[in-house]
Amino acid sequence: MLLRIRFHGRGGQGGKTASRILGSAAFDEGLNVQDSPVYGAERRGAPVTAFTRISDGEILERGFIFDPDVVIVMDETLLEDPTASPLSGLREGGILFVNSSRKPDELNVNLDGVEVVTLNITDMALELLGKPILSTASAAVAAKLISVVSPDAVTSAVRGELGEGSLSPEAIQMNVALAGRAFSLVPSFKLSTKENYSPGTVVPIGVISGMEGSEDILLVGNSALRKTGDWRIYAPTIDYEKCTNCMICYAYCPESAMVIETDGRPVIDMENCKGCLICYRECPTKAISITREVRAL
Ligand code: SF4
Ligand code: SF4
């Protein structure tokens, strides 16, 4: 048995940690594992991919997973992001999980012979953690879908992985609760997987040249070309009754999404505001409020 699981999330959502938690949980079950992430432009909200391989034998593959058995889409808007292409290579007989409040048949995906599962883990994370951090819920969902990792192993892996950081015991406990809830709410499947590669097999790993797909990144002032507005989970709004035109939000905005109008007022460019909420935290007069946004395809 060799299971290949690919996580697609956005920087800050916890895709890399999800792959680690899943790998640690499977390791606790006595299986061999590999996990690794790959980042593009490293900034909050940018697409991030992480890989976990789980096997009861030696794992002879290395690198990217191009033909996953399971794809976990942690942000629904990635489904139509050509730089992420989360569905690429998902094999027939595999499983697609999408973090969404919509039913599988309401998603705009056409995949023959693939089980599609949806669950809104963002709302669950907001309720239990107060933040849209999805690492534990995503790892727990993946663990349940593949049927080879127990909930106890997931709990132990969540404690182990998050315990290495600076999280409080209470925060870790809430992550354990989140993982338990996510695990209980998705079905499990018996996947028939490809055999492991035989010893000595060289697994071809595609190489993406440094220039490929990077034209926009190389251009000066390229933020505006990325339309980072679809990364938002919360949207900021300015109350001009409280705004003093101090321009602190303009100075802090990392996406240049605060635009100064000719009358001196700051206006938010919602096509490019990625919802980092730095303006909300820095505004001295509390003129900026935030509202939860849910965007679907
Ligand atoms: S930081 Fe607040 S008060 Fe200052 S310009 Fe921005 S919205 Fe207005
Ligand atoms: S939330 Fe505020 S600081 Fe962040 S990108 Fe949007 S406008 Fe800029």
PDB file of C-alpha atoms and ligand atoms in Angstrom:
ATOM      1  CA  MET A   1       0.000   0.000   0.000  1.00  0.00           C
ATOM      2  CA  LEU A   2       1.153   3.495  -0.844  1.00  0.00           C
ATOM      3  CA  LEU A   3      -1.209   6.405  -0.255  1.00  0.00           C
ATOM      4  CA  ARG A   4      -0.466   9.784  -1.765  1.00  0.00           C
ATOM      5  CA  ILE A   5      -2.253  12.767  -0.198  1.00  0.00           C
ATOM      6  CA  ARG A   6      -1.905  16.318  -1.537  1.00  0.00           C
ATOM      7  CA  PHE A   7      -3.027  19.385   0.451  1.00  0.00           C
ATOM      8  CA  HIS A   8      -3.828  22.687  -1.273  1.00  0.00           C
ATOM      9  CA  GLY A   9      -4.225  25.727   0.956  1.00  0.00           C
ATOM     10  CA  ARG A  10      -3.234  29.351   1.231  1.00  0.00           C
ATOM     11  CA  GLY A  11      -0.287  30.715   3.167  1.00  0.00           C
ATOM     12  CA  GLY A  12      -1.398  31.050   6.796  1.00  0.00           C
ATOM     13  CA  GLN A  13      -4.106  28.362   6.692  1.00  0.00           C
ATOM     14  CA  GLY A  14      -1.829  25.572   7.915  1.00  0.00           C
ATOM     15  CA  GLY A  15      -1.398  23.283   4.890  1.00  0.00           C
ATOM     16  CA  LYS A  16       2.179  22.424   5.764  1.00  0.00           C
ATOM     17  CA  THR A  17       1.241  21.629   9.373  1.00  0.00           C
ATOM     18  CA  ALA A  18      -1.712  19.547   8.177  1.00  0.00           C
ATOM     19  CA  SER A  19       0.600  17.336   6.142  1.00  0.00           C
ATOM     20  CA  ARG A  20       2.930  16.996   9.145  1.00  0.00           C
ATOM     21  CA  ILE A  21       0.101  16.098  11.538  1.00  0.00           C
ATOM     22  CA  LEU A  22      -1.204  13.470   9.118  1.00  0.00           C
ATOM     23  CA  GLY A  23       2.297  12.070   8.638  1.00  0.00           C
ATOM     24  CA  SER A  24       2.965  11.951  12.392  1.00  0.00           C
ATOM     25  CA  ALA A  25      -0.383  10.267  13.045  1.00  0.00           C
ATOM     26  CA  ALA A  26       0.322   7.591  10.427  1.00  0.00           C
ATOM     27  CA  PHE A  27       3.829   7.119  11.845  1.00  0.00           C
ATOM     28  CA  ASP A  28       2.243   6.534  15.278  1.00  0.00           C
ATOM     29  CA  GLU A  29       0.225   3.762  13.621  1.00  0.00           C
ATOM     30  CA  GLY A  30       3.456   2.017  12.647  1.00  0.00           C
ATOM     31  CA  LEU A  31       3.409   3.106   9.008  1.00  0.00           C
ATOM     32  CA  ASN A  32       6.195   4.666   6.967  1.00  0.00           C
ATOM     33  CA  VAL A  33       5.587   8.291   6.048  1.00  0.00           C
ATOM     34  CA  GLN A  34       6.966  11.284   4.170  1.00  0.00           C
ATOM     35  CA  ASP A  35       5.704  14.834   4.285  1.00  0.00           C
ATOM     36  CA  SER A  36       6.934  17.981   2.584  1.00  0.00           C
ATOM     37  CA  PRO A  37       5.552  21.366   1.491  1.00  0.00           C
ATOM     38  CA  VAL A  38       6.240  23.578  -1.509  1.00  0.00           C
ATOM     39  CA  TYR A  39       5.653  27.325  -1.511  1.00  0.00           C
ATOM     40  CA  GLY A  40       5.410  29.799  -4.316  1.00  0.00           C
ATOM     41  CA  ALA A  41       5.823  33.465  -3.536  1.00  0.00           C
ATOM     42  CA  GLU A  42       5.987  33.294   0.240  1.00  0.00           C
ATOM     43  CA  ARG A  43       3.302  35.514   1.599  1.00  0.00           C
ATOM     44  CA  ARG A  44       0.108  35.136   3.514  1.00  0.00           C
ATOM     45  CA  GLY A  45      -2.723  34.035   1.231  1.00  0.00           C
ATOM     46  CA  ALA A  46      -0.563  32.698  -1.610  1.00  0.00           C
ATOM     47  CA  PRO A  47      -1.272  29.127  -2.774  1.00  0.00           C
ATOM     48  CA  VAL A  48       0.684  26.490  -0.840  1.00  0.00           C
ATOM     49  CA  THR A  49       0.873  22.762  -1.566  1.00  0.00           C
ATOM     50  CA  ALA A  50       1.958  20.044   0.844  1.00  0.00           C
ATOM     51  CA  PHE A  51       2.409  16.322   0.305  1.00  0.00           C
ATOM     52  CA  THR A  52       2.088  13.265   2.541  1.00  0.00           C
ATOM     53  CA  ARG A  53       2.959   9.722   1.518  1.00  0.00           C
ATOM     54  CA  ILE A  54       1.916   6.829   3.753  1.00  0.00           C
ATOM     55  CA  SER A  55       2.931   3.233   3.183  1.00  0.00           C
ATOM     56  CA  ASP A  56       3.169  -0.097   4.948  1.00  0.00           C
ATOM     57  CA  GLY A  57       6.385  -0.686   3.024  1.00  0.00           C
ATOM     58  CA  GLU A  58       9.447   1.301   2.144  1.00  0.00           C
ATOM     59  CA  ILE A  59       8.650   4.585   0.355  1.00  0.00           C
ATOM     60  CA  LEU A  60      10.919   4.900  -2.637  1.00  0.00           C
ATOM     61  CA  GLU A  61       9.357   8.008  -4.208  1.00  0.00           C
ATOM     62  CA  ARG A  62      10.512  11.484  -3.416  1.00  0.00           C
ATOM     63  CA  GLY A  63       9.326  15.000  -4.201  1.00  0.00           C
ATOM     64  CA  PHE A  64       6.044  16.323  -5.581  1.00  0.00           C
ATOM     65  CA  ILE A  65       2.961  14.133  -5.803  1.00  0.00           C
ATOM     66  CA  PHE A  66       1.577  14.433  -9.327  1.00  0.00           C
ATOM     67  CA  ASP A  67      -0.976  11.581  -9.174  1.00  0.00           C
ATOM     68  CA  PRO A  68      -2.589  11.794  -5.729  1.00  0.00           C
ATOM     69  CA  ASP A  69      -5.087   9.314  -4.305  1.00  0.00           C
ATOM     70  CA  VAL A  70      -6.540  12.081  -2.118  1.00  0.00           C
ATOM     71  CA  VAL A  71      -6.668  15.852  -2.648  1.00  0.00           C
ATOM     72  CA  ILE A  72      -7.583  18.142   0.250  1.00  0.00           C
ATOM     73  CA  VAL A  73      -8.670  21.611  -0.914  1.00  0.00           C
ATOM     74  CA  MET A  74      -8.538  23.861   2.140  1.00  0.00           C
ATOM     75  CA  ASP A  75      -9.785  26.953   0.286  1.00  0.00           C
ATOM     76  CA  GLU A  76     -12.600  26.581  -2.237  1.00  0.00           C
ATOM     77  CA  THR A  77     -11.404  29.499  -4.372  1.00  0.00           C
ATOM     78  CA  LEU A  78      -8.262  27.509  -5.238  1.00  0.00           C
ATOM     79  CA  LEU A  79     -10.388  25.268  -7.466  1.00  0.00           C
ATOM     80  CA  GLU A  80     -10.299  27.930 -10.156  1.00  0.00           C
ATOM     81  CA  ASP A  81      -6.796  29.234  -9.482  1.00  0.00           C
ATOM     82  CA  PRO A  82      -4.597  28.134 -12.435  1.00  0.00           C
ATOM     83  CA  THR A  83      -1.436  28.543 -10.358  1.00  0.00           C
ATOM     84  CA  ALA A  84      -2.727  25.969  -7.855  1.00  0.00           C
ATOM     85  CA  SER A  85      -4.604  23.500 -10.158  1.00  0.00           C
ATOM     86  CA  PRO A  86      -5.588  21.325  -7.185  1.00  0.00           C
ATOM     87  CA  LEU A  87      -7.438  18.739  -9.272  1.00  0.00           C
ATOM     88  CA  SER A  88      -4.541  17.975 -11.591  1.00  0.00           C
ATOM     89  CA  GLY A  89      -3.566  14.312 -11.630  1.00  0.00           C
ATOM     90  CA  LEU A  90      -6.216  13.189  -9.131  1.00  0.00           C
ATOM     91  CA  ARG A  91      -6.621   9.607 -10.179  1.00  0.00           C
ATOM     92  CA  GLU A  92      -9.825   7.707 -10.898  1.00  0.00           C
ATOM     93  CA  GLY A  93     -10.942   5.941  -7.736  1.00  0.00           C
ATOM     94  CA  GLY A  94      -9.489   8.748  -5.622  1.00  0.00           C
ATOM     95  CA  ILE A  95     -11.062  11.196  -3.177  1.00  0.00           C
ATOM     96  CA  LEU A  96     -11.503  14.965  -3.367  1.00  0.00           C
ATOM     97  CA  PHE A  97     -12.256  16.911  -0.201  1.00  0.00           C
ATOM     98  CA  VAL A  98     -13.297  20.567  -0.493  1.00  0.00           C
ATOM     99  CA  ASN A  99     -13.664  22.920   2.461  1.00  0.00           C
ATOM    100  CA  SER A 100     -17.096  24.235   1.507  1.00  0.00           C
ATOM    101  CA  SER A 101     -20.590  24.670   2.864  1.00  0.00           C
ATOM    102  CA  ARG A 102     -21.945  23.426  -0.460  1.00  0.00           C
ATOM    103  CA  LYS A 103     -22.882  19.857  -1.272  1.00  0.00           C
ATOM    104  CA  PRO A 104     -20.536  17.884  -3.574  1.00  0.00           C
ATOM    105  CA  ASP A 105     -22.983  18.027  -6.492  1.00  0.00           C
ATOM    106  CA  GLU A 106     -23.168  21.815  -6.141  1.00  0.00           C
ATOM    107  CA  LEU A 107     -19.447  22.195  -6.775  1.00  0.00           C
ATOM    108  CA  ASN A 108     -18.337  23.060 -10.261  1.00  0.00           C
ATOM    109  CA  VAL A 109     -16.082  20.013 -10.627  1.00  0.00           C
ATOM    110  CA  ASN A 110     -16.377  17.201 -13.139  1.00  0.00           C
ATOM    111  CA  LEU A 111     -14.326  14.194 -12.161  1.00  0.00           C
ATOM    112  CA  ASP A 112     -15.281  10.706 -13.229  1.00  0.00           C
ATOM    113  CA  GLY A 113     -14.865   7.989 -10.633  1.00  0.00           C
ATOM    114  CA  VAL A 114     -13.794  10.338  -7.813  1.00  0.00           C
ATOM    115  CA  GLU A 115     -15.541  10.496  -4.430  1.00  0.00           C
ATOM    116  CA  VAL A 116     -16.204  14.144  -3.560  1.00  0.00           C
ATOM    117  CA  VAL A 117     -16.669  15.129   0.090  1.00  0.00           C
ATOM    118  CA  THR A 118     -17.382  18.613   1.450  1.00  0.00           C
ATOM    119  CA  LEU A 119     -17.429  20.096   4.936  1.00  0.00           C
ATOM    120  CA  ASN A 120     -17.135  23.713   6.064  1.00  0.00           C
ATOM    121  CA  ILE A 121     -14.068  23.450   8.289  1.00  0.00           C
ATOM    122  CA  THR A 122     -13.464  27.209   8.219  1.00  0.00           C
ATOM    123  CA  ASP A 123     -16.640  27.846  10.229  1.00  0.00           C
ATOM    124  CA  MET A 124     -15.667  25.056  12.629  1.00  0.00           C
ATOM    125  CA  ALA A 125     -12.194  26.591  13.124  1.00  0.00           C
ATOM    126  CA  LEU A 126     -13.674  30.049  13.672  1.00  0.00           C
ATOM    127  CA  GLU A 127     -16.055  28.648  16.272  1.00  0.00           C
ATOM    128  CA  LEU A 128     -13.464  26.625  18.200  1.00  0.00           C
ATOM    129  CA  LEU A 129     -10.214  28.530  17.621  1.00  0.00           C
ATOM    130  CA  GLY A 130     -11.510  32.006  16.794  1.00  0.00           C
ATOM    131  CA  LYS A 131      -9.206  31.946  13.732  1.00  0.00           C
ATOM    132  CA  PRO A 132      -9.404  30.409  10.236  1.00  0.00           C
ATOM    133  CA  ILE A 133      -6.437  28.095  10.920  1.00  0.00           C
ATOM    134  CA  LEU A 134      -7.254  24.783   9.263  1.00  0.00           C
ATOM    135  CA  SER A 135      -4.251  22.531   9.909  1.00  0.00           C
ATOM    136  CA  THR A 136      -5.787  20.215  12.491  1.00  0.00           C
ATOM    137  CA  ALA A 137      -9.191  19.956  10.818  1.00  0.00           C
ATOM    138  CA  SER A 138      -7.621  19.263   7.407  1.00  0.00           C
ATOM    139  CA  ALA A 139      -5.296  16.595   8.809  1.00  0.00           C
ATOM    140  CA  ALA A 140      -8.178  14.940  10.666  1.00  0.00           C
ATOM    141  CA  VAL A 141     -10.363  14.944   7.542  1.00  0.00           C
ATOM    142  CA  ALA A 142      -7.581  13.349   5.490  1.00  0.00           C
ATOM    143  CA  ALA A 143      -6.942  10.761   8.216  1.00  0.00           C
ATOM    144  CA  LYS A 144     -10.595   9.735   8.293  1.00  0.00           C
ATOM    145  CA  LEU A 145     -10.951   9.589   4.499  1.00  0.00           C
ATOM    146  CA  ILE A 146      -8.055   7.150   4.068  1.00  0.00           C
ATOM    147  CA  SER A 147      -9.131   4.788   6.893  1.00  0.00           C
ATOM    148  CA  VAL A 148      -5.642   3.877   8.070  1.00  0.00           C
ATOM    149  CA  VAL A 149      -5.243   6.369  10.933  1.00  0.00           C
ATOM    150  CA  SER A 150      -7.246   6.241  14.174  1.00  0.00           C
ATOM    151  CA  PRO A 151      -8.672   9.304  15.944  1.00  0.00           C
ATOM    152  CA  ASP A 152      -6.335   8.620  18.902  1.00  0.00           C
ATOM    153  CA  ALA A 153      -3.324   8.802  16.598  1.00  0.00           C
ATOM    154  CA  VAL A 154      -4.611  12.108  15.185  1.00  0.00           C
ATOM    155  CA  THR A 155      -5.047  13.504  18.711  1.00  0.00           C
ATOM    156  CA  SER A 156      -1.545  12.445  19.668  1.00  0.00           C
ATOM    157  CA  ALA A 157      -0.109  13.975  16.477  1.00  0.00           C
ATOM    158  CA  VAL A 158      -1.974  17.267  17.038  1.00  0.00           C
ATOM    159  CA  ARG A 159      -0.566  17.471  20.570  1.00  0.00           C
ATOM    160  CA  GLY A 160       2.902  16.545  19.375  1.00  0.00           C
ATOM    161  CA  GLU A 161       3.108  18.899  16.398  1.00  0.00           C
ATOM    162  CA  LEU A 162       1.409  21.911  17.994  1.00  0.00           C
ATOM    163  CA  GLY A 163       3.179  21.347  21.314  1.00  0.00           C
ATOM    164  CA  GLU A 164       6.488  22.205  19.632  1.00  0.00           C
ATOM    165  CA  GLY A 165       5.328  25.784  19.062  1.00  0.00           C
ATOM    166  CA  SER A 166       4.246  28.539  21.405  1.00  0.00           C
ATOM    167  CA  LEU A 167       0.552  27.587  21.632  1.00  0.00           C
ATOM    168  CA  SER A 168      -1.028  27.548  25.079  1.00  0.00           C
ATOM    169  CA  PRO A 169      -2.363  24.234  26.479  1.00  0.00           C
ATOM    170  CA  GLU A 170      -5.883  25.651  26.054  1.00  0.00           C
ATOM    171  CA  ALA A 171      -5.291  26.428  22.372  1.00  0.00           C
ATOM    172  CA  ILE A 172      -3.885  22.935  21.796  1.00  0.00           C
ATOM    173  CA  GLN A 173      -6.930  21.447  23.507  1.00  0.00           C
ATOM    174  CA  MET A 174      -9.236  23.415  21.223  1.00  0.00           C
ATOM    175  CA  ASN A 175      -7.284  22.103  18.223  1.00  0.00           C
ATOM    176  CA  VAL A 176      -7.726  18.566  19.551  1.00  0.00           C
ATOM    177  CA  ALA A 177     -11.464  19.234  19.807  1.00  0.00           C
ATOM    178  CA  LEU A 178     -11.519  20.635  16.263  1.00  0.00           C
ATOM    179  CA  ALA A 179      -9.682  17.583  14.911  1.00  0.00           C
ATOM    180  CA  GLY A 180     -12.096  15.266  16.717  1.00  0.00           C
ATOM    181  CA  ARG A 181     -15.122  17.049  15.324  1.00  0.00           C
ATOM    182  CA  ALA A 182     -13.771  17.115  11.765  1.00  0.00           C
ATOM    183  CA  PHE A 183     -12.837  13.418  11.993  1.00  0.00           C
ATOM    184  CA  SER A 184     -16.351  12.505  13.081  1.00  0.00           C
ATOM    185  CA  LEU A 185     -18.102  14.432  10.302  1.00  0.00           C
ATOM    186  CA  VAL A 186     -16.575  12.900   7.169  1.00  0.00           C
ATOM    187  CA  PRO A 187     -16.918   9.341   5.854  1.00  0.00           C
ATOM    188  CA  SER A 188     -14.093   6.853   5.465  1.00  0.00           C
ATOM    189  CA  PHE A 189     -13.210   4.984   2.283  1.00  0.00           C
ATOM    190  CA  LYS A 190     -11.260   1.898   1.391  1.00  0.00           C
ATOM    191  CA  LEU A 191      -8.872   3.085  -1.279  1.00  0.00           C
ATOM    192  CA  SER A 192      -7.284   0.655  -3.660  1.00  0.00           C
ATOM    193  CA  THR A 193      -3.885   2.205  -4.197  1.00  0.00           C
ATOM    194  CA  LYS A 194      -1.096   1.666  -6.626  1.00  0.00           C
ATOM    195  CA  GLU A 195       1.677  -0.638  -5.569  1.00  0.00           C
ATOM    196  CA  ASN A 196       4.809   0.944  -4.218  1.00  0.00           C
ATOM    197  CA  TYR A 197       7.579   1.333  -6.739  1.00  0.00           C
ATOM    198  CA  SER A 198      10.012  -1.542  -6.801  1.00  0.00           C
ATOM    199  CA  PRO A 199      13.545  -0.973  -5.490  1.00  0.00           C
ATOM    200  CA  GLY A 200      15.773   0.803  -7.956  1.00  0.00           C
ATOM    201  CA  THR A 201      12.921   2.543  -9.798  1.00  0.00           C
ATOM    202  CA  VAL A 202      13.745   6.107 -10.659  1.00  0.00           C
ATOM    203  CA  VAL A 203      10.616   8.186 -10.173  1.00  0.00           C
ATOM    204  CA  PRO A 204      10.568  11.073 -12.649  1.00  0.00           C
ATOM    205  CA  ILE A 205       9.914  14.364 -10.933  1.00  0.00           C
ATOM    206  CA  GLY A 206       8.867  17.182 -13.231  1.00  0.00           C
ATOM    207  CA  VAL A 207      10.972  20.288 -13.042  1.00  0.00           C
ATOM    208  CA  ILE A 208       9.292  23.669 -13.331  1.00  0.00           C
ATOM    209  CA  SER A 209      11.743  26.209 -14.634  1.00  0.00           C
ATOM    210  CA  GLY A 210      12.317  29.292 -12.530  1.00  0.00           C
ATOM    211  CA  MET A 211      10.849  31.535 -15.210  1.00  0.00           C
ATOM    212  CA  GLU A 212       7.753  29.488 -16.006  1.00  0.00           C
ATOM    213  CA  GLY A 213       4.573  31.133 -14.795  1.00  0.00           C
ATOM    214  CA  SER A 214       6.517  33.915 -13.128  1.00  0.00           C
ATOM    215  CA  GLU A 215       6.050  36.804 -15.564  1.00  0.00           C
ATOM    216  CA  ASP A 216       3.660  38.593 -13.261  1.00  0.00           C
ATOM    217  CA  ILE A 217       5.982  38.103 -10.291  1.00  0.00           C
ATOM    218  CA  LEU A 218       8.969  39.563 -12.137  1.00  0.00           C
ATOM    219  CA  LEU A 219       7.120  42.702 -13.164  1.00  0.00           C
ATOM    220  CA  VAL A 220       7.594  45.792 -11.027  1.00  0.00           C
ATOM    221  CA  GLY A 221       4.507  46.637  -8.956  1.00  0.00           C
ATOM    222  CA  ASN A 222       3.003  43.239  -9.690  1.00  0.00           C
ATOM    223  CA  SER A 223       0.606  42.993  -6.745  1.00  0.00           C
ATOM    224  CA  ALA A 224      -2.219  44.568  -8.714  1.00  0.00           C
ATOM    225  CA  LEU A 225      -1.961  41.809 -11.332  1.00  0.00           C
ATOM    226  CA  ARG A 226      -2.621  39.008  -8.870  1.00  0.00           C
ATOM    227  CA  LYS A 227      -6.171  40.032  -7.865  1.00  0.00           C
ATOM    228  CA  THR A 228      -5.538  38.892  -4.317  1.00  0.00           C
ATOM    229  CA  GLY A 229      -9.079  39.859  -3.340  1.00  0.00           C
ATOM    230  CA  ASP A 230     -10.179  36.238  -3.696  1.00  0.00           C
ATOM    231  CA  TRP A 231      -7.876  35.274  -0.801  1.00  0.00           C
ATOM    232  CA  ARG A 232     -10.034  37.096   1.754  1.00  0.00           C
ATOM    233  CA  ILE A 233     -11.866  35.418   4.596  1.00  0.00           C
ATOM    234  CA  TYR A 234     -12.698  38.724   6.304  1.00  0.00           C
ATOM    235  CA  ALA A 235     -13.384  42.012   4.496  1.00  0.00           C
ATOM    236  CA  PRO A 236     -12.488  45.393   6.049  1.00  0.00           C
ATOM    237  CA  THR A 237     -14.841  48.392   5.801  1.00  0.00           C
ATOM    238  CA  ILE A 238     -14.017  51.996   6.653  1.00  0.00           C
ATOM    239  CA  ASP A 239     -16.403  54.112   8.725  1.00  0.00           C
ATOM    240  CA  TYR A 240     -15.685  57.616   7.434  1.00  0.00           C
ATOM    241  CA  GLU A 241     -17.417  59.172  10.460  1.00  0.00           C
ATOM    242  CA  LYS A 242     -14.507  57.879  12.566  1.00  0.00           C
ATOM    243  CA  CYS A 243     -11.722  58.141   9.978  1.00  0.00           C
ATOM    244  CA  THR A 244      -9.295  61.049  10.505  1.00  0.00           C
ATOM    245  CA  ASN A 245      -7.392  60.533   7.215  1.00  0.00           C
ATOM    246  CA  CYS A 246      -4.237  59.764   9.203  1.00  0.00           C
ATOM    247  CA  MET A 247      -3.077  57.371   6.428  1.00  0.00           C
ATOM    248  CA  ILE A 248      -1.719  54.782   8.836  1.00  0.00           C
ATOM    249  CA  CYS A 249      -3.731  52.082   7.050  1.00  0.00           C
ATOM    250  CA  TYR A 250      -2.278  53.235   3.728  1.00  0.00           C
ATOM    251  CA  ALA A 251       1.257  52.975   5.084  1.00  0.00           C
ATOM    252  CA  TYR A 252       0.767  49.514   6.576  1.00  0.00           C
ATOM    253  CA  CYS A 253      -1.212  47.783   3.812  1.00  0.00           C
ATOM    254  CA  PRO A 254       1.130  45.151   2.312  1.00  0.00           C
ATOM    255  CA  GLU A 255      -0.854  44.869  -0.950  1.00  0.00           C
ATOM    256  CA  SER A 256      -1.140  48.584  -1.723  1.00  0.00           C
ATOM    257  CA  ALA A 257      -4.873  47.953  -1.563  1.00  0.00           C
ATOM    258  CA  MET A 258      -5.498  51.195   0.363  1.00  0.00           C
ATOM    259  CA  VAL A 259      -5.933  53.842  -2.294  1.00  0.00           C
ATOM    260  CA  ILE A 260      -6.007  57.558  -1.510  1.00  0.00           C
ATOM    261  CA  GLU A 261      -8.825  59.416  -3.220  1.00  0.00           C
ATOM    262  CA  THR A 262      -8.353  62.975  -4.462  1.00  0.00           C
ATOM    263  CA  ASP A 263     -10.266  64.238  -1.409  1.00  0.00           C
ATOM    264  CA  GLY A 264      -7.670  62.554   0.853  1.00  0.00           C
ATOM    265  CA  ARG A 265      -9.838  59.659   2.007  1.00  0.00           C
ATOM    266  CA  PRO A 266      -8.507  56.088   2.036  1.00  0.00           C
ATOM    267  CA  VAL A 267     -10.577  53.673  -0.058  1.00  0.00           C
ATOM    268  CA  ILE A 268     -10.089  49.922  -0.106  1.00  0.00           C
ATOM    269  CA  ASP A 269      -9.464  48.284  -3.490  1.00  0.00           C
ATOM    270  CA  MET A 270     -11.471  45.112  -2.873  1.00  0.00           C
ATOM    271  CA  GLU A 271     -10.072  43.361  -5.966  1.00  0.00           C
ATOM    272  CA  ASN A 272      -6.681  43.319  -4.304  1.00  0.00           C
ATOM    273  CA  CYS A 273      -7.368  43.509  -0.554  1.00  0.00           C
ATOM    274  CA  LYS A 274      -6.350  40.032   0.644  1.00  0.00           C
ATOM    275  CA  GLY A 275      -7.959  40.391   4.058  1.00  0.00           C
ATOM    276  CA  CYS A 276      -4.784  40.352   6.161  1.00  0.00           C
ATOM    277  CA  LEU A 277      -6.538  42.795   8.553  1.00  0.00           C
ATOM    278  CA  ILE A 278      -3.385  44.742   9.351  1.00  0.00           C
ATOM    279  CA  CYS A 279      -5.331  47.962   8.651  1.00  0.00           C
ATOM    280  CA  TYR A 280      -8.039  46.844  11.079  1.00  0.00           C
ATOM    281  CA  ARG A 281      -5.473  46.230  13.818  1.00  0.00           C
ATOM    282  CA  GLU A 282      -3.470  49.420  13.210  1.00  0.00           C
ATOM    283  CA  CYS A 283      -6.238  52.009  12.738  1.00  0.00           C
ATOM    284  CA  PRO A 284      -5.928  54.321  15.796  1.00  0.00           C
ATOM    285  CA  THR A 285      -9.557  55.460  15.745  1.00  0.00           C
ATOM    286  CA  LYS A 286     -11.091  51.993  15.225  1.00  0.00           C
ATOM    287  CA  ALA A 287     -12.644  53.265  12.002  1.00  0.00           C
ATOM    288  CA  ILE A 288     -12.191  49.900  10.296  1.00  0.00           C
ATOM    289  CA  SER A 289     -14.565  47.020  10.982  1.00  0.00           C
ATOM    290  CA  ILE A 290     -14.512  43.530   9.506  1.00  0.00           C
ATOM    291  CA  THR A 291     -17.134  41.131   8.211  1.00  0.00           C
ATOM    292  CA  ARG A 292     -16.859  37.449   7.338  1.00  0.00           C
ATOM    293  CA  GLU A 293     -16.979  36.747   3.616  1.00  0.00           C
ATOM    294  CA  VAL A 294     -17.778  33.467   1.939  1.00  0.00           C
ATOM    295  CA  ARG A 295     -16.974  33.277  -1.733  1.00  0.00           C
ATOM    296  CA  ALA A 296     -17.800  30.250  -3.801  1.00  0.00           C
ATOM    297  CA  LEU A 297     -17.150  29.504  -7.451  1.00  0.00           C
TER     298      LEU A 297
HETATM  299  S1  SF4 B   1      -5.893  54.261   9.799  1.00  0.00           S
HETATM  300 FE1  SF4 B   1      -8.073  54.530  10.302  1.00  0.00          FE
HETATM  301  S2  SF4 B   1      -8.265  56.705  10.727  1.00  0.00           S
HETATM  302 FE2  SF4 B   1      -6.333  56.445   9.668  1.00  0.00          FE
HETATM  303  S3  SF4 B   1      -6.834  56.792   7.501  1.00  0.00           S
HETATM  304 FE3  SF4 B   1      -6.999  54.598   7.865  1.00  0.00          FE
HETATM  305  S4  SF4 B   1      -9.159  54.260   8.342  1.00  0.00           S
HETATM  306 FE4  SF4 B   1      -8.775  56.428   8.565  1.00  0.00          FE
HETATM  307  S1  SF4 B   2      -6.987  43.952   5.003  1.00  0.00           S
HETATM  308 FE1  SF4 B   2      -6.328  46.080   5.009  1.00  0.00          FE
HETATM  309  S2  SF4 B   2      -4.092  45.983   5.150  1.00  0.00           S
HETATM  310 FE2  SF4 B   2      -4.794  43.944   4.516  1.00  0.00          FE
HETATM  311  S3  SF4 B   2      -4.761  43.961   2.289  1.00  0.00           S
HETATM  312 FE3  SF4 B   2      -6.811  44.595   2.868  1.00  0.00          FE
HETATM  313  S4  SF4 B   2      -6.732  46.813   2.920  1.00  0.00           S
HETATM  314 FE4  SF4 B   2      -4.620  46.097   2.957  1.00  0.00          FE
END
